[in-house]
Structures are given as C-alpha cells and as structure tokens.
Short mmCIF file of C-alpha atoms in Angstrom, two decimals:
data_model
loop_
_atom_site.label_atom_id
_atom_site.label_comp_id
_atom_site.label_asym_id
_atom_site.label_seq_id
_atom_site.Cartn_x
_atom_site.Cartn_y
_atom_site.Cartn_z
CA UNK J 1 0.00 0.00 0.00
CA UNK J 2 1.02 3.56 -0.44
CA UNK J 3 0.36 6.32 2.06
CA UNK J 4 -0.06 9.80 0.69
CA UNK J 5 -2.25 12.74 0.14
CA UNK J 6 -1.73 13.05 -3.59
CA UNK J 7 -0.98 16.44 -5.03
CA UNK J 8 -3.69 17.92 -7.20
CA UNK J 9 -2.82 19.19 -10.67
CA UNK J 10 -4.90 20.67 -13.45
CA UNK J 11 -6.71 17.94 -15.36
CA UNK J 12 -6.07 19.52 -18.77
CA UNK J 13 -2.80 20.45 -20.42
CA UNK J 14 -2.64 22.98 -23.24
CA UNK J 15 -0.83 22.03 -26.41
CA UNK J 16 1.94 24.51 -25.68
CA UNK J 17 2.42 23.25 -22.16
CA UNK J 18 2.33 19.68 -23.41
CA UNK J 19 5.31 20.35 -25.64
CA UNK J 20 7.41 22.57 -23.41
CA UNK J 21 6.27 22.68 -19.79
CA UNK J 22 9.43 23.04 -17.72
CA UNK J 23 9.38 22.74 -13.96
CA UNK J 24 12.44 23.83 -11.98
CA UNK J 25 13.61 21.45 -9.26
CA UNK J 26 15.03 22.43 -5.91
CA UNK J 27 16.79 20.77 -2.96
CA UNK J 28 19.10 17.73 -2.83
CA UNK J 29 22.15 17.07 -4.97
CA UNK J 30 23.07 19.64 -7.60
CA UNK J 31 23.73 19.23 -11.30
CA UNK J 32 27.00 20.51 -12.75
CA UNK J 33 27.62 24.05 -14.01
CA UNK J 34 24.94 26.55 -14.99
CA UNK J 35 23.21 24.16 -17.40
CA UNK J 36 20.12 22.59 -15.89
CA UNK J 37 19.82 18.83 -16.19
CA UNK J 38 16.63 18.05 -18.14
CA UNK J 39 14.58 14.87 -17.79
CA UNK J 40 11.52 14.16 -19.95
CA UNK J 41 8.29 12.78 -18.50
CA UNK J 42 5.89 11.89 -21.32
CA UNK J 43 2.39 10.66 -20.41
CA UNK J 44 -0.13 9.02 -22.77
CA UNK J 45 -3.60 10.47 -22.29
CA UNK J 46 -6.08 12.45 -20.22
CA UNK J 47 -8.88 9.86 -20.44
CA UNK J 48 -7.47 8.46 -17.20
CA UNK J 49 -7.27 11.34 -14.72
CA UNK J 50 -4.38 9.84 -12.75
CA UNK J 51 -1.61 11.13 -15.02
CA UNK J 52 -2.37 14.81 -14.47
CA UNK J 53 -3.59 14.51 -10.88
CA UNK J 54 -1.01 12.12 -9.47
CA UNK J 55 1.83 10.81 -11.67
CA UNK J 56 3.04 14.19 -12.96
CA UNK J 57 3.15 16.16 -9.68
CA UNK J 58 4.54 13.20 -7.74
CA UNK J 59 7.33 12.65 -10.28
CA UNK J 60 8.17 16.35 -10.29
CA UNK J 61 8.19 16.60 -6.50
CA UNK J 62 10.50 13.61 -6.12
CA UNK J 63 12.94 14.86 -8.72
CA UNK J 64 12.92 18.24 -6.98
CA UNK J 65 14.01 16.55 -3.78
CA UNK J 66 16.86 14.80 -5.59
CA UNK J 67 18.16 17.55 -7.81
CA UNK J 68 18.69 21.25 -7.09
CA UNK J 69 19.36 22.14 -10.68
CA UNK J 70 17.00 20.06 -12.82
CA UNK J 71 14.08 20.65 -15.13
CA UNK J 72 11.24 18.30 -16.05
CA UNK J 73 10.15 18.44 -19.67
CA UNK J 74 6.54 17.31 -19.39
CA UNK J 75 4.04 16.49 -22.13
CA UNK J 76 0.78 14.57 -22.47
CA UNK J 77 0.03 13.00 -25.86
CA UNK J 78 -3.76 12.93 -25.38
CA UNK J 79 -3.93 9.40 -26.82
CA UNK J 80 -2.20 10.29 -30.11
CA UNK J 81 0.96 8.28 -30.87
CA UNK J 82 2.06 10.76 -33.55
CA UNK J 83 1.80 13.58 -31.02
CA UNK J 84 3.83 11.56 -28.54
CA UNK J 85 6.52 10.99 -31.18
CA UNK J 86 6.74 14.76 -31.78
CA UNK J 87 6.86 15.40 -28.03
CA UNK J 88 9.72 12.92 -27.67
CA UNK J 89 11.58 14.56 -30.56
CA UNK J 90 11.05 17.96 -28.93
CA UNK J 91 12.38 16.68 -25.60
CA UNK J 92 15.47 15.23 -27.27
CA UNK J 93 16.05 18.51 -29.11
CA UNK J 94 15.96 20.26 -25.73
CA UNK J 95 18.83 18.07 -24.57
CA UNK J 96 17.17 15.80 -22.01
CA UNK J 97 19.54 13.41 -20.23
CA UNK J 98 16.88 10.73 -19.66
CA UNK J 99 13.43 10.11 -21.13
CA UNK J 100 10.57 8.57 -19.15
CA UNK J 101 7.65 7.53 -21.37
CA UNK J 102 4.27 5.92 -20.80
CA UNK J 103 3.56 4.95 -24.40
CA UNK J 104 0.23 5.57 -26.14
CA UNK J 105 1.12 2.84 -28.62
CA UNK J 106 3.73 0.33 -27.47
CA UNK J 107 4.72 -0.55 -31.05
CA UNK J 108 5.03 3.08 -32.15
CA UNK J 109 7.15 3.82 -29.08
CA UNK J 110 9.88 1.55 -30.46
CA UNK J 111 10.87 4.48 -32.69
CA UNK J 112 11.12 6.75 -29.65
CA UNK J 113 13.42 4.26 -27.94
CA UNK J 114 15.63 3.96 -31.01
CA UNK J 115 15.89 7.71 -31.59
CA UNK J 116 16.71 8.42 -27.95
CA UNK J 117 19.27 5.68 -27.56
CA UNK J 118 20.95 6.73 -30.84
CA UNK J 119 21.57 10.07 -29.13
CA UNK J 120 22.84 8.43 -25.96
CA UNK J 121 19.66 9.16 -24.00
CA UNK J 122 18.41 6.29 -21.79
CA UNK J 123 14.70 5.46 -21.95
CA UNK J 124 12.58 4.41 -18.97
CA UNK J 125 9.28 2.76 -19.93
CA UNK J 126 6.74 3.86 -17.33
CA UNK J 127 3.54 1.99 -16.48
CA UNK J 128 3.36 0.36 -19.93
CA UNK J 129 6.17 -1.76 -21.43
CA UNK J 130 7.65 -1.44 -24.91
CA UNK J 131 8.12 -5.08 -25.96
CA UNK J 132 9.44 -4.39 -29.47
CA UNK J 133 12.17 -2.00 -28.38
CA UNK J 134 14.53 -2.69 -25.53
CA UNK J 135 14.17 0.27 -23.22
CA UNK J 136 16.89 0.79 -20.64
CA UNK J 137 14.44 0.23 -17.78
CA UNK J 138 10.79 -0.52 -17.04
CA UNK J 139 9.05 0.64 -13.87
CA UNK J 140 5.40 -0.21 -13.34
CA UNK J 141 2.74 -2.05 -11.45
CA UNK J 142 2.39 -5.78 -12.00
CA UNK J 143 -0.18 -5.45 -14.77
CA UNK J 144 -0.76 -9.15 -15.26
CA UNK J 145 -1.46 -9.48 -11.56
CA UNK J 146 -3.84 -6.51 -11.72
CA UNK J 147 -5.93 -8.34 -14.31
CA UNK J 148 -5.94 -11.53 -12.30
CA UNK J 149 -6.80 -9.74 -9.06
CA UNK J 150 -9.80 -7.79 -10.35
CA UNK J 151 -11.17 -10.81 -12.21
CA UNK J 152 -10.65 -13.24 -9.33
CA UNK J 153 -12.34 -10.80 -6.95
CA UNK J 154 -15.39 -10.70 -9.23
CA UNK J 155 -15.42 -14.48 -9.81
CA UNK J 156 -15.33 -15.12 -6.05
CA UNK J 157 -18.15 -12.61 -5.51
CA UNK J 158 -20.36 -14.18 -8.18
CA UNK J 159 -19.82 -17.67 -6.80
CA UNK J 160 -20.57 -16.48 -3.27
CA UNK J 161 -23.85 -14.99 -4.53
CA UNK J 162 -24.58 -18.07 -6.66
CA UNK J 163 -25.07 -15.75 -9.61
CA UNK J 164 -26.39 -17.15 -12.87
CA UNK J 165 -25.11 -16.22 -16.31
CA UNK J 166 -21.78 -15.36 -17.87
CA UNK J 167 -19.22 -12.58 -18.14
CA UNK J 168 -18.38 -9.82 -20.55
CA UNK J 169 -14.70 -8.89 -20.69
CA UNK J 170 -13.84 -5.31 -21.63
CA UNK J 171 -10.10 -5.11 -22.25
CA UNK J 172 -7.91 -2.07 -22.76
CA UNK J 173 -6.35 -0.72 -25.91
CA UNK J 174 -5.00 -3.28 -28.40
CA UNK J 175 -1.95 -1.01 -28.96
CA UNK J 176 -1.05 -0.91 -25.25
CA UNK J 177 1.23 -3.73 -24.13
CA UNK J 178 0.18 -3.22 -20.51
CA UNK J 179 -3.42 -3.78 -21.57
CA UNK J 180 -2.28 -7.07 -23.05
CA UNK J 181 -0.79 -8.09 -19.70
CA UNK J 182 -3.98 -7.11 -17.87
CA UNK J 183 -5.98 -9.11 -20.41
CA UNK J 184 -3.78 -12.15 -19.84
CA UNK J 185 -4.25 -11.82 -16.09
CA UNK J 186 -8.03 -11.60 -16.47
CA UNK J 187 -8.05 -14.81 -18.49
CA UNK J 188 -5.90 -16.48 -15.82
CA UNK J 189 -8.79 -16.00 -13.41
CA UNK J 190 -11.81 -16.29 -15.72
CA UNK J 191 -10.84 -19.25 -17.90
CA UNK J 192 -10.59 -21.85 -15.09
CA UNK J 193 -13.50 -20.37 -13.09
CA UNK J 194 -16.29 -22.37 -14.66
CA UNK J 195 -18.16 -19.14 -15.42
CA UNK J 196 -18.87 -18.71 -19.12
CA UNK J 197 -17.13 -15.89 -20.97
CA UNK J 198 -19.91 -14.59 -23.21
CA UNK J 199 -17.73 -12.23 -25.22
CA UNK J 200 -14.75 -9.87 -24.97
CA UNK J 201 -13.62 -6.63 -26.58
CA UNK J 202 -10.33 -4.76 -26.97
CA UNK J 203 -11.25 -1.09 -26.45
CA UNK J 204 -9.44 1.24 -28.90
CA UNK J 205 -7.60 3.94 -26.98
CA UNK J 206 -9.22 2.82 -23.72
CA UNK J 207 -12.14 4.99 -24.88
CA UNK J 208 -15.08 4.75 -22.40
CA UNK J 209 -17.57 5.65 -25.15
CA UNK J 210 -16.39 2.77 -27.32
CA UNK J 211 -16.65 0.44 -24.33
CA UNK J 212 -20.16 1.70 -23.65
CA UNK J 213 -21.26 1.15 -27.25
CA UNK J 214 -19.89 -2.39 -27.30
CA UNK J 215 -21.50 -3.32 -23.98
CA UNK J 216 -24.80 -1.84 -25.20
CA UNK J 217 -24.78 -4.20 -28.16
CA UNK J 218 -24.03 -7.17 -25.90
CA UNK J 219 -26.84 -6.31 -23.49
CA UNK J 220 -29.21 -6.80 -26.41
CA UNK J 221 -27.45 -9.93 -27.66
CA UNK J 222 -27.18 -11.61 -24.25
CA UNK J 223 -30.34 -10.24 -22.66
CA UNK J 224 -30.71 -11.46 -19.08
CA UNK J 225 -27.55 -13.59 -19.25
CA UNK J 226 -24.86 -11.14 -18.10
CA UNK J 227 -23.84 -11.89 -14.51
CA UNK J 228 -20.89 -9.49 -14.44
CA UNK J 229 -18.40 -7.44 -16.43
CA UNK J 230 -14.63 -7.57 -16.11
CA UNK J 231 -13.55 -4.10 -17.22
CA UNK J 232 -9.83 -3.42 -17.40
CA UNK J 233 -9.92 0.10 -15.96
CA UNK J 234 -12.27 2.60 -14.36
CA UNK J 235 -12.93 4.43 -17.62
CA UNK J 236 -14.18 1.33 -19.42
CA UNK J 237 -16.04 0.34 -16.25
CA UNK J 238 -17.85 3.67 -16.31
CA UNK J 239 -18.74 3.08 -19.96
CA UNK J 240 -20.08 -0.39 -19.20
CA UNK J 241 -22.18 0.87 -16.29
CA UNK J 242 -23.57 3.70 -18.43
CA UNK J 243 -24.62 1.12 -21.03
CA UNK J 244 -26.66 -0.87 -18.49
CA UNK J 245 -28.28 2.31 -17.18
CA UNK J 246 -29.15 3.48 -20.68
CA UNK J 247 -30.68 0.07 -21.42
CA UNK J 248 -32.94 0.41 -18.38
CA UNK J 249 -31.53 -2.68 -16.67
CA UNK J 250 -33.09 -2.83 -13.21
CA UNK J 251 -29.90 -3.86 -11.42
CA UNK J 252 -26.47 -3.21 -12.94
CA UNK J 253 -24.40 -6.40 -12.63
CA UNK J 254 -21.10 -6.13 -10.75
CA UNK J 255 -18.37 -4.46 -12.81
CA UNK J 256 -14.64 -4.41 -12.11
CA UNK J 257 -12.25 -1.50 -12.59
CA UNK J 258 -8.67 -0.37 -12.14
CA UNK J 259 -6.92 2.94 -11.26
CA UNK J 260 -8.97 4.01 -8.21
CA UNK J 261 -10.33 7.14 -9.84
CA UNK J 262 -12.60 9.39 -7.78
CA UNK J 263 -15.61 8.63 -9.96
CA UNK J 264 -14.97 4.90 -9.51
CA UNK J 265 -14.79 5.30 -5.73
CA UNK J 266 -18.17 7.03 -5.83
CA UNK J 267 -19.65 4.30 -8.02
CA UNK J 268 -18.37 1.65 -5.60
CA UNK J 269 -19.94 3.45 -2.64
CA UNK J 270 -23.20 3.70 -4.62
CA UNK J 271 -23.11 -0.02 -5.45
CA UNK J 272 -22.74 0.56 -9.19
CA UNK J 273 -19.14 -0.71 -9.54
CA UNK J 274 -17.89 -3.74 -7.66
CA UNK J 275 -14.15 -3.11 -7.39
CA UNK J 276 -11.16 -1.12 -8.56
CA UNK J 277 -7.41 -1.29 -8.04
CA UNK J 278 -5.50 1.01 -5.72
CA UNK J 279 -2.02 1.43 -7.15
CA UNK J 280 1.02 2.72 -5.27
CA UNK J 281 1.34 5.63 -7.72
CA UNK J 282 3.51 7.63 -5.34
CA UNK J 283 5.90 4.68 -5.03
CA UNK J 284 6.12 4.13 -8.78
CA UNK J 285 6.38 7.81 -9.72
CA UNK J 286 9.11 8.37 -7.16
CA UNK J 287 10.96 5.24 -8.27
CA UNK J 288 10.83 6.47 -11.87
CA UNK J 289 12.28 9.83 -10.81
CA UNK J 290 15.11 8.14 -8.91
CA UNK J 291 15.87 5.78 -11.80
CA UNK J 292 15.82 8.57 -14.38
CA UNK J 293 18.10 10.72 -12.22
CA UNK J 294 20.60 7.88 -11.81
CA UNK J 295 20.65 7.31 -15.58
CA UNK J 296 21.03 11.04 -16.19
CA UNK J 297 24.13 11.02 -13.97
CA UNK J 298 25.59 8.12 -15.93
CA UNK J 299 24.80 5.43 -13.38
CA UNK J 300 22.95 2.12 -13.95
CA UNK J 301 20.12 1.46 -11.48
CA UNK J 302 19.68 -2.02 -10.05
CA UNK J 303 16.71 -4.12 -11.21
CA UNK J 304 14.55 -6.75 -9.58
CA UNK J 305 13.48 -8.70 -12.66
CA UNK J 306 13.36 -8.73 -16.46
CA UNK J 307 10.17 -7.92 -18.41
CA UNK J 308 10.38 -8.23 -22.20
CA UNK J 309 14.15 -8.52 -21.73
CA UNK J 310 14.19 -5.13 -20.00
CA UNK J 311 15.48 -4.54 -16.44
CA UNK J 312 12.43 -3.79 -14.34
CA UNK J 313 10.86 -3.03 -10.99
CA UNK J 314 7.21 -4.01 -10.47
CA UNK J 315 4.97 -2.93 -7.60
CA UNK J 316 1.91 -4.75 -6.32
CA UNK J 317 -1.49 -3.05 -6.10
CA UNK J 318 -4.52 -3.67 -3.85
CA UNK J 319 -8.09 -4.63 -4.79
CA UNK J 320 -10.63 -2.13 -3.45
CA UNK J 321 -14.28 -2.94 -2.76
CA UNK J 322 -16.79 -1.14 -0.58
CA UNK J 323 -15.52 -3.23 2.35
CA UNK J 324 -12.03 -1.69 2.38
CA UNK J 325 -12.56 1.55 0.47
CA UNK J 326 -12.35 3.78 3.53
CA UNK J 327 -9.07 2.20 4.62
CA UNK J 328 -7.37 2.09 1.22
CA UNK J 329 -8.59 5.24 -0.52
CA UNK J 330 -9.23 7.59 2.41
CA UNK J 331 -7.19 6.65 5.49
CA UNK J 332 -4.13 5.47 3.51
CA UNK J 333 -5.01 6.84 0.12
CA UNK J 334 -5.42 9.88 -2.10
CA UNK J 335 -8.91 11.11 -1.21
CA UNK J 336 -10.71 12.85 1.60
CA UNK J 337 -14.11 11.51 2.64
CA UNK J 338 -15.61 14.85 1.61
CA UNK J 339 -14.35 14.39 -1.95
CA UNK J 340 -16.08 11.03 -2.30
CA UNK J 341 -19.14 11.80 -0.19
CA UNK J 342 -20.54 14.75 -2.11
CA UNK J 343 -24.28 15.46 -1.57
CA UNK J 344 -25.22 13.02 -4.33
CA UNK J 345 -23.37 10.22 -2.51
CA UNK J 346 -23.97 11.25 1.10
CA UNK J 347 -26.63 8.62 1.82
CA UNK J 348 -24.60 5.86 0.15
CA UNK J 349 -21.54 6.89 2.17
CA UNK J 350 -23.48 6.69 5.43
CA UNK J 351 -24.72 3.21 4.55
CA UNK J 352 -21.13 2.19 3.76
CA UNK J 353 -19.90 3.61 7.07
CA UNK J 354 -17.91 6.41 5.43
CA UNK J 355 -18.20 9.75 7.17
#
C-alpha cells in the first residue's frame, strides 16, 4: 500500500504546455555548471485522470528533492501516438539526459526508444512496457497481476452470490502492451472459473464511449444472461455501467475496474461498480524519478526482474471494494471523505460507514 495525500494538478494540459512545460527542481544534490539537467516525463492520455492529478506532480516533486538544478520536460500525448513521437523529438532537441515515457502505442514507441538511444539518451518505460524495443528500464505495477486480481475478486463474488449467467470482458487498448498483460491476467482468473465468458472486446484507446457502445450491443445480444463485467480500468467500467443504465436494466451487474479514480470510488460506494485497483502511484512515480536521475548522472540502477528482456521493478497493487474503500482510498489513500461523499453520494456513504 502507499500512504499519501496526492498532489492535485490541473486535469487539462494545453498544447503549448504539453510540448514545453518546464518545472524547476530544488533541494538535494546539484547538477553541474549553470546548465540545468533536463529529464523528460511523457504521459499518454487524459482519459485516465491519474496522469495529471497524481503521476506528474509526484514525479516532479520527487525529482525536486533529488536535484537542485533540474528541469522536467513534461508532455501529455492525449492518446495520439504521432503527437507523442513529436513530443519525444522535442524533448530530445531540448537536450534531455533521460526520457521517461508511458507509451500511447507500445509498437510506435519503439521508434522513440531507437531515436533516444541513438543520441545516448536512456529510456525508462513507465507503467506500460515497450516489448518491441529494448528500453533501458521498465518501472510499473504488476499489470498481469492486476488483471488476475480484479477478475478473481469478481469471480469469487459471483460464486458467493450463486449468480447465474456469464461474463463480458472489456479489455484495454490493443496497442497498449500493458493492456495485453492485464488481459492475460483476467483470463488467468476467468478461464478456469467455470463461469462462461460470453464475449470480450479490446477497447481502442481505452475509450469509455467505445466500451459503452460495445457493452450496449451485448446487453441486447445476451439479454438477461450477463452476470458481471470484467472491465480493465475505471474508464471502461464507467462506460459499461452507463450502457446498463441506458438500457434500463433494473440492477447493474457487478463491474470491475482499475486505477482508483474518484468517480470509480463514488460508483463503488453507490453499489454501481464492484471493485477497482489502488495502485502505489507515489511509489512508482518516485521510483521512476530516482531511476531517471541515476541514468542522467551516468549510473545504472539495479533491477529486480526482467520484463520483455528489460530490467524492471514491479509494484503490487490492492483490490478495493466497498468493504475496504475507507481504509485504502481515504485513510491510507489519495482522497478525503468529503471528496467522495458529495451530496449526491452522502446517503450511500453513510450506509457504507464512510463519514
């Protein structure tokens, strides 16, 4: 588990800031001379709120504590791999000493890795791996385990309730290698469960609207037969839940999630979403900052394992349901009770024992 009150950042990033937002660091060891040491931090999208609200400010704060004379070159690709390529090129042109990237498209990011390494710039794959290009390091959550954990939690719940019917599986983006690991983990739990998998879908760009449209079509096709939905993140979970509501289904079946977004926490309290995953984002963001700083100074960080032939560190998340939400997301987590328990959710919070 991670213990923090996550810093809040603006949810949107302008195009100019995405290409050239520089944040000065302070405190800790100093870089050499008057030239500031630059480190790139390139995030994939704003569909998941975590990157702007948590990953970015936590990475910046940690680097600030390590380096008195550093700058972070930050950009968000807004789910466009071509934009991310241009942002990487811009960062390299600015003379970054290390490049941390959470790829929009794991295959397209191979070019980023090659271009950076050709210029002597080490690449740290963050959150999502780059299987086709050997990055210098990979720091992330155990994505395969995330998939297995959310699916197993749902399978156990359905068996406990003696639920009838089968499952829909809403996977992440087919161009995201981490989504592929989550998908594998889901199958590790679902396939031997004895619960029928009615159908599954790889959601382009993790787009909640596309997930909603697909689930809507399956509600019609499998009318009355859907016992639950394994959704790979909170965005696709929200899309699935919206589909059931729009179809006028009396009781939304339990739906999984991942990322512990505020909206997901509220849906869990309200009984609309069954679970999510609380990730140690502070731990991973700070580890990425430390690793990038070591590379920038010409050192080679130690690794715990190899993923896709890349030295890696993986961190384990926690499944969150209504039973442990207060402990994991409020007492030891990123939210205040008041943020979750807005007037619309006040009654549900009281019933869940959250004050």
